[in-house]
Amino acid sequence: MAAAPPVPAASDGKRSLTDPRALARLKGVTLRARRVVDGVLQGLHRSPHHGASIEFAEHKEYTPGDEIRHVDWKAFGRFDKYYVKKYEQETNLQAFCVLDASASMGYGADGTLTKFEYAGVMITTLAYLLLRQQDAIGLVKYDHEVSEVLPPRSRINHLNHLTTSLETTKVKGGTNLEAGLNAVVEFSKKRGLVFVFSDFFSDAEKPFNMLRHLVGRGHQVTVFHVLDGDELSFPFEQMTLFEGMESSRRLLVEPKLVRRAYLKRVAEHQELIRKRCLDSQVGYALVDTREPPGEVVLRYLRANGPSKAGG
Amino acid sequence: MEFGNGIGLAGLALGAIPIIIHLINRQRAKLKRFAAIDFLLLSDKRLARRLKLKQLLVLALRAALLMFFAFALAKPYIEPDLVATRDASEPGGVALVIDDSTSMQTLAPDGRTLLDHALEQARDLVASGGSRTSFAVIAAGRPARLLTKGLSYDKEAVGRALDRLASDASRPRSGDLAAALTEAGRTLSESPEPRRQVYVIGDQAAHAWRFGTPSWNYVPITDVEVIDVRGGQPIDNLAVTGVAVTKSGPVSEPVLEVEVALVNHGVAPRTAQVTLELGDKVVADTATVPAGEPSTVTFKVRAPPDVTGGTVRLVPDALPLDDSWVFTLGQTHAINVLVVNGAPRSVPWQDELYFLRAALRARQTGDVALNPLFATSAELKPGQINAADVVVLANVGTLTAEQQLALHNFVEKGGGLLVTGGDSFGEDANKSYGDLLPYPIRATKTVAKAGDPAAALSALTLATASFDHPVMQVFDGVEDASLFKAHVYSYLLLDTASRPGSRVIASYTGGIPALAEGVVGRGRTMLLTTTLDMDWSDLAIRSSFLPLVQRACQYLGRALDRPGGPGHLVGEGLHVPLPDGGGPLVLVQPDGTEIPREETADDIAAGSLYVEAPDQVGLYLLMRAGDRRHAVRFAVNADRVESDLTPVTAETERAVIAEMTRNNGIVPDAGVAEPAMIAAAAGGEARSTILWPYILAGLFLLFGAEAWLVVRS
């Protein structure tokens, strides 16, 4: 099993303001994301990657149906032909966040964010960064079926739609990632980025067929494997009656008797997901909810900057 | 297993603590909703079962840990066995004492007798013997007998001795373990090897171990092992212990009241059918006998003509030999009572025996007849003594050394002796009688003169009596018994300081002994402190005199010992009245075998023939050849002491064997260890196996196992 990432702390020993426990005390994904974004932007200033600007791309001969306002009158004067300008906005990045909203994502260690809330903060952070540079971002939420789809938009007020959707969602039911990915296929009009946020506590085979399909269509897919710290370290001591979140199964057990076997199986499962992702040319990132979400986003951006992610 | 600190065992309750904690934790277990529950193995039923098993195992280990700890605190140890090993392979002498008494005919659950099992054990021991191991086979049934020529290295010869024991097994015998053990000690004393071992193989019934302990003084027995062939298990046994017959009605066809005594030696009540056979006539009744209790069944039947005896039967159980009882309907054997006159007179009514003679010749009831013979003290010869069953010394103050020796041997072998007082007793009486008197005589006392009109006022009377004694039982509950009105003017004052086996049966006013009883060897002695004539008391003219002297003679002749009434036992000799008529005598045994017998002049003079140790159960006939009509019949039954199969306790065994080996240690034989039994009887600490270190080691292992299980999880 991969070692759980250390929980970052300030050098003076105080907990960082973007620490998940600190974030958990803030109400609403917007506030949480704003604090994370600040951190990320500071991080990006130190980064060699800068955002792309919106610029003219090329001329195209006018054809009926093109907007009149895009006609380049200077070119008409020079060549006596109608040309329309094509701008880079049309080739801007389109991103889809596919978010698992099944009941299992509602798990969170005491006093910290649930996996769903954590993923929500990450999505909001990414959305802010993308919208800031005129990129479009959409959202697909699913549990046992697709519960909501927000098509990609690049307007800044689209962020409100996203945050409202994330804050009003109640996790429930089982997991059907395949359905969520199908929605991406349906709503995406061009190649783009696909971010998948899930704990993958479901069939580990079926979704990967769909992921491969997305990769085949030119999307750059990244899986954020979101796991809670409890799920990665199993820190329980007292005899506990465990109850499933997507089923009614119960197990009374003395945790130390099963810890070793549990951790082994979790590590095997994580490795399986990671290997499947690599085999499918899908990016993989293990997200430990004990880690500040900003750190995770930064790590992703540094490894997959705009030049790499641009598609 | 024994414990040095038994209180520590209370700590075993600690074992409940982990279970209680587990149950409390189970109740208090926090409910936790957990997304990754599938990884907690529940999805895999096999692993889930293994997990539950592991949890139970850990719980059991923790409980065991605490219980082991408490167990160790109790300091357990194992008492040493009676002998280290049941293996006769080491060089040495081995005495195989095999019980072949009647009780060994009991059928084991596998259908074989206990004796078969005992012989099998003995054969195994012989087979395990090495070339330098010698064996002796000693049968413990009466008479105890050595069946090999001393210690034998020839295993085949030992095997043949065991075969002989097996072939002779059907003969009913009483047990005589004491004599067998004595014989074993004597035989082993001849062993040249230092290792001397005794195996006592039998049912180890409690009655067999009740004996005055003989000693193996100076015989260095190294080991004694007691082998219980029934493994200490109780065996149910219902036995007929006696039959008492009372006749009434016409002599030609009397009405019989047959009282059958039963004893249930089992641990549960038994209901059984009791059958009475009188010739062709058979009657039956059902009796329920409580566990461990006696009971009686009474039949009242008219005796068929010409029937001289009968049989009572039960449905055979584990020990068939005591499930029947044969009896005769008339007097069938006699007790020869030799009465010695110490003060003969020419005037009959002044003679010492005037009243006793009449009393002994009077009509007697029961199967036992008293056959009185008379002699004077001056002409008393050892031969006369040996021909008698009971000797009455009436006012015989002194004995010759020869007479004293003969009487001593006679009593020691089981004879009875009644001594009565009189003016012949002087200061040398005690020396003359030695231990034949129950208590020494201190003086002769006179409280009144016989014939004095005022004598009745100062004379003594019998004031107390032990009514549980067989002699006095007939006076129990008899109001105004004349025995207690008899006047005694003179008596022998006894020194009743404690003497083993002696006791006072009846006393005069003021607790002065009147009748005392003592034991010498296997025989009994009694002393009446007043006279049998009118010189010292008027007892002789009282109506109680006849039953008193008749019962005393019957008791001394052991006729009152039979449980349930008179009868005779296998292995015990008896005097049988000679049949009328002339011609050679023939003894017909129950199996029909006719044995010619010769009668001597002494037999003719005594009017009886001594039959040595009959060895068959059933009805015997002593008759003149061809004259069955005048035959004298007597019944012989198996000893009912053997019916009680209650096993002896280990403590009794140890005490007896420890006592037997008590003095062995003084033998200056450095090569011989003290007998194992001595250590065992004294507490055996030195040879005990201390267990708690092993338990502590077990604790560490348990700790390890528990930790491994938890860590491995």
Short mmCIF file of C-alpha atoms in Angstrom, two decimals, chain B residues 243-450:
data_model
loop_
_atom_site.label_atom_id
_atom_site.label_comp_id
_atom_site.label_asym_id
_atom_site.label_seq_id
_atom_site.Cartn_x
_atom_site.Cartn_y
_atom_site.Cartn_z
CA VAL B 243 -33.79 -67.96 54.79
CA ALA B 244 -35.51 -68.53 58.14
CA VAL B 245 -38.14 -71.25 58.29
CA THR B 246 -40.73 -71.57 61.02
CA LYS B 247 -42.95 -74.64 61.14
CA SER B 248 -46.45 -74.83 62.56
CA GLY B 249 -49.43 -77.10 62.21
CA PRO B 250 -49.42 -80.89 61.90
CA VAL B 251 -46.10 -82.69 61.70
CA SER B 252 -47.17 -84.67 58.64
CA GLU B 253 -47.98 -81.59 56.58
CA PRO B 254 -46.71 -78.53 58.43
CA VAL B 255 -47.35 -74.94 57.45
CA LEU B 256 -44.10 -73.21 56.69
CA GLU B 257 -43.40 -69.56 57.17
CA VAL B 258 -40.36 -68.92 55.01
CA GLU B 259 -38.78 -65.55 55.56
CA VAL B 260 -36.34 -64.63 52.79
CA ALA B 261 -33.77 -61.95 53.55
CA LEU B 262 -32.61 -59.83 50.61
CA VAL B 263 -29.99 -57.11 50.33
CA ASN B 264 -29.64 -54.68 47.48
CA HIS B 265 -25.97 -53.80 47.15
CA GLY B 266 -26.62 -51.57 44.14
CA VAL B 267 -27.00 -47.82 43.85
CA ALA B 268 -30.62 -47.91 42.61
CA PRO B 269 -33.76 -49.58 43.99
CA ARG B 270 -34.40 -53.04 42.55
CA THR B 271 -37.65 -54.86 41.98
CA ALA B 272 -37.21 -58.58 41.56
CA GLN B 273 -39.25 -61.73 41.49
CA VAL B 274 -38.51 -64.08 44.37
CA THR B 275 -39.31 -67.74 43.78
CA LEU B 276 -39.66 -70.39 46.47
CA GLU B 277 -39.25 -73.99 45.37
CA LEU B 278 -40.38 -76.76 47.72
CA GLY B 279 -40.11 -80.02 45.77
CA ASP B 280 -42.52 -79.64 42.87
CA LYS B 281 -44.29 -76.75 44.50
CA VAL B 282 -43.21 -73.31 43.25
CA VAL B 283 -44.52 -70.01 44.58
CA ALA B 284 -43.36 -66.54 43.65
CA ASP B 285 -43.64 -63.02 44.91
CA THR B 286 -42.22 -59.65 43.92
CA ALA B 287 -40.09 -57.51 46.16
CA THR B 288 -38.75 -53.98 45.84
CA VAL B 289 -35.52 -53.44 47.71
CA PRO B 290 -34.19 -49.91 48.23
CA ALA B 291 -30.60 -49.21 47.23
CA GLY B 292 -28.12 -50.29 49.87
CA GLU B 293 -30.87 -51.63 52.12
CA PRO B 294 -32.01 -55.07 53.32
CA SER B 295 -35.55 -56.29 52.90
CA THR B 296 -37.54 -59.45 53.55
CA VAL B 297 -40.15 -61.43 51.68
CA THR B 298 -42.28 -63.94 53.61
CA PHE B 299 -43.98 -66.96 52.09
CA LYS B 300 -46.58 -68.91 54.06
CA VAL B 301 -47.09 -72.27 52.40
CA ARG B 302 -48.15 -75.78 53.33
CA ALA B 303 -45.17 -78.07 52.93
CA PRO B 304 -45.72 -80.86 50.42
CA PRO B 305 -45.31 -84.36 51.89
CA ASP B 306 -41.81 -85.79 52.03
CA VAL B 307 -40.14 -82.46 51.21
CA THR B 308 -37.00 -82.05 53.28
CA GLY B 309 -35.67 -78.76 51.91
CA GLY B 310 -36.13 -76.04 49.37
CA THR B 311 -34.54 -73.29 47.35
CA VAL B 312 -35.20 -69.59 47.08
CA ARG B 313 -34.20 -68.02 43.78
CA LEU B 314 -33.94 -64.59 42.23
CA VAL B 315 -33.64 -63.81 38.55
CA PRO B 316 -29.88 -64.11 37.98
CA ASP B 317 -27.98 -60.83 37.86
CA ALA B 318 -24.29 -59.91 37.59
CA LEU B 319 -23.37 -62.30 40.40
CA PRO B 320 -25.57 -65.40 39.97
CA LEU B 321 -23.98 -67.29 42.87
CA ASP B 322 -25.84 -65.26 45.50
CA ASP B 323 -29.16 -65.31 43.70
CA SER B 324 -30.28 -68.55 45.34
CA TRP B 325 -30.33 -70.01 48.83
CA VAL B 326 -30.86 -73.65 49.71
CA PHE B 327 -32.27 -74.67 53.05
CA THR B 328 -33.47 -77.76 54.92
CA LEU B 329 -36.58 -78.18 56.95
CA GLY B 330 -35.03 -79.96 59.92
CA GLN B 331 -31.99 -79.96 62.11
CA THR B 332 -29.14 -80.73 59.84
CA HIS B 333 -25.94 -80.19 61.64
CA ALA B 334 -24.78 -80.07 65.18
CA ILE B 335 -22.52 -77.98 67.30
CA ASN B 336 -20.44 -80.20 69.49
CA VAL B 337 -20.38 -78.64 72.94
CA LEU B 338 -17.76 -80.12 75.22
CA VAL B 339 -18.80 -79.32 78.79
CA VAL B 340 -15.99 -79.66 81.34
CA ASN B 341 -17.07 -80.10 84.90
CA GLY B 342 -14.76 -78.35 87.34
CA ALA B 343 -16.70 -79.39 90.48
CA PRO B 344 -18.31 -82.81 89.97
CA ARG B 345 -20.56 -84.07 92.80
CA SER B 346 -21.98 -87.50 93.42
CA VAL B 347 -25.33 -86.02 94.33
CA PRO B 348 -26.88 -85.13 90.96
CA TRP B 349 -28.66 -81.94 91.94
CA GLN B 350 -25.52 -80.68 93.66
CA ASP B 351 -23.41 -81.31 90.57
CA GLU B 352 -22.10 -78.25 88.77
CA LEU B 353 -23.66 -79.40 85.47
CA TYR B 354 -27.01 -80.53 86.79
CA PHE B 355 -28.92 -77.64 85.26
CA LEU B 356 -26.67 -77.08 82.24
CA ARG B 357 -26.96 -80.69 81.14
CA ALA B 358 -30.73 -80.36 81.09
CA ALA B 359 -30.59 -77.07 79.28
CA LEU B 360 -28.34 -78.33 76.49
CA ARG B 361 -30.40 -81.48 75.99
CA ALA B 362 -33.68 -79.63 75.86
CA ARG B 363 -35.54 -79.25 72.56
CA GLN B 364 -33.87 -76.73 70.30
CA THR B 365 -35.20 -74.67 67.47
CA GLY B 366 -33.56 -73.87 64.16
CA ASP B 367 -31.23 -75.85 61.96
CA VAL B 368 -28.46 -76.14 64.47
CA ALA B 369 -28.53 -78.79 67.17
CA LEU B 370 -26.38 -78.60 70.24
CA ASN B 371 -24.66 -81.90 70.77
CA PRO B 372 -23.34 -81.85 74.35
CA LEU B 373 -20.39 -83.98 75.41
CA PHE B 374 -19.23 -84.09 79.01
CA ALA B 375 -15.89 -84.43 80.70
CA THR B 376 -14.23 -83.50 83.95
CA SER B 377 -11.35 -81.09 84.15
CA ALA B 378 -9.05 -83.83 85.35
CA GLU B 379 -9.68 -86.05 82.34
CA LEU B 380 -9.79 -83.28 79.69
CA LYS B 381 -7.55 -84.21 76.73
CA PRO B 382 -6.50 -82.10 73.72
CA GLY B 383 -8.15 -84.60 71.37
CA GLN B 384 -11.50 -83.99 73.02
CA ILE B 385 -11.04 -80.26 72.67
CA ASN B 386 -10.25 -80.48 68.96
CA ALA B 387 -13.36 -82.61 68.32
CA ALA B 388 -15.57 -79.91 69.77
CA ASP B 389 -16.92 -76.67 68.36
CA VAL B 390 -17.52 -75.08 71.73
CA VAL B 391 -15.92 -75.82 75.08
CA VAL B 392 -17.69 -74.87 78.31
CA LEU B 393 -15.42 -74.74 81.35
CA ALA B 394 -17.84 -74.82 84.29
CA ASN B 395 -16.13 -73.79 87.51
CA VAL B 396 -12.71 -74.91 86.22
CA GLY B 397 -10.29 -72.80 88.21
CA THR B 398 -7.00 -74.05 86.87
CA LEU B 399 -5.78 -75.66 83.66
CA THR B 400 -2.72 -77.71 82.99
CA ALA B 401 -0.21 -76.26 80.60
CA GLU B 402 -1.17 -78.87 78.03
CA GLN B 403 -4.86 -78.05 78.39
CA GLN B 404 -4.15 -74.35 78.25
CA LEU B 405 -2.12 -74.72 75.04
CA ALA B 406 -4.73 -76.96 73.44
CA LEU B 407 -7.51 -74.57 74.36
CA HIS B 408 -5.53 -71.62 73.08
CA ASN B 409 -4.92 -73.28 69.72
CA PHE B 410 -8.54 -74.38 69.60
CA VAL B 411 -9.88 -70.87 70.14
CA GLU B 412 -7.35 -69.26 67.85
CA LYS B 413 -8.51 -71.47 64.98
CA GLY B 414 -12.11 -70.42 65.50
CA GLY B 415 -13.41 -72.46 68.42
CA GLY B 416 -15.64 -71.04 71.11
CA LEU B 417 -14.94 -71.05 74.85
CA LEU B 418 -17.40 -70.33 77.66
CA VAL B 419 -15.92 -70.01 81.13
CA THR B 420 -18.26 -69.85 84.12
CA GLY B 421 -17.41 -68.88 87.70
CA GLY B 422 -17.29 -70.82 90.89
CA ASP B 423 -15.33 -71.44 94.01
CA SER B 424 -12.56 -73.26 92.12
CA PHE B 425 -11.20 -69.94 90.93
CA GLY B 426 -8.23 -68.83 92.95
CA GLU B 427 -5.37 -66.41 92.62
CA ASP B 428 -3.61 -68.48 89.96
CA ALA B 429 -6.62 -68.52 87.64
CA ASN B 430 -5.39 -65.61 85.59
CA LYS B 431 -2.02 -67.22 85.03
CA SER B 432 -3.65 -70.52 84.19
CA TYR B 433 -6.06 -69.06 81.63
CA GLY B 434 -3.79 -66.38 80.18
CA ASP B 435 -5.52 -64.46 77.35
CA LEU B 436 -8.38 -66.96 77.19
CA LEU B 437 -10.33 -64.80 79.64
CA PRO B 438 -11.89 -61.63 78.22
CA TYR B 439 -10.71 -59.71 81.29
CA PRO B 440 -8.42 -60.73 84.15
CA ILE B 441 -10.08 -61.74 87.41
CA ARG B 442 -9.31 -59.46 90.31
CA ALA B 443 -11.12 -61.29 93.14
CA THR B 444 -14.10 -63.34 94.18
CA LYS B 445 -16.81 -61.32 95.80
CA THR B 446 -19.71 -62.52 97.95
CA VAL B 447 -22.62 -60.24 98.78
CA ALA B 448 -24.96 -62.76 100.42
CA LYS B 449 -25.16 -66.38 101.48
CA ALA B 450 -27.21 -68.70 99.27
#
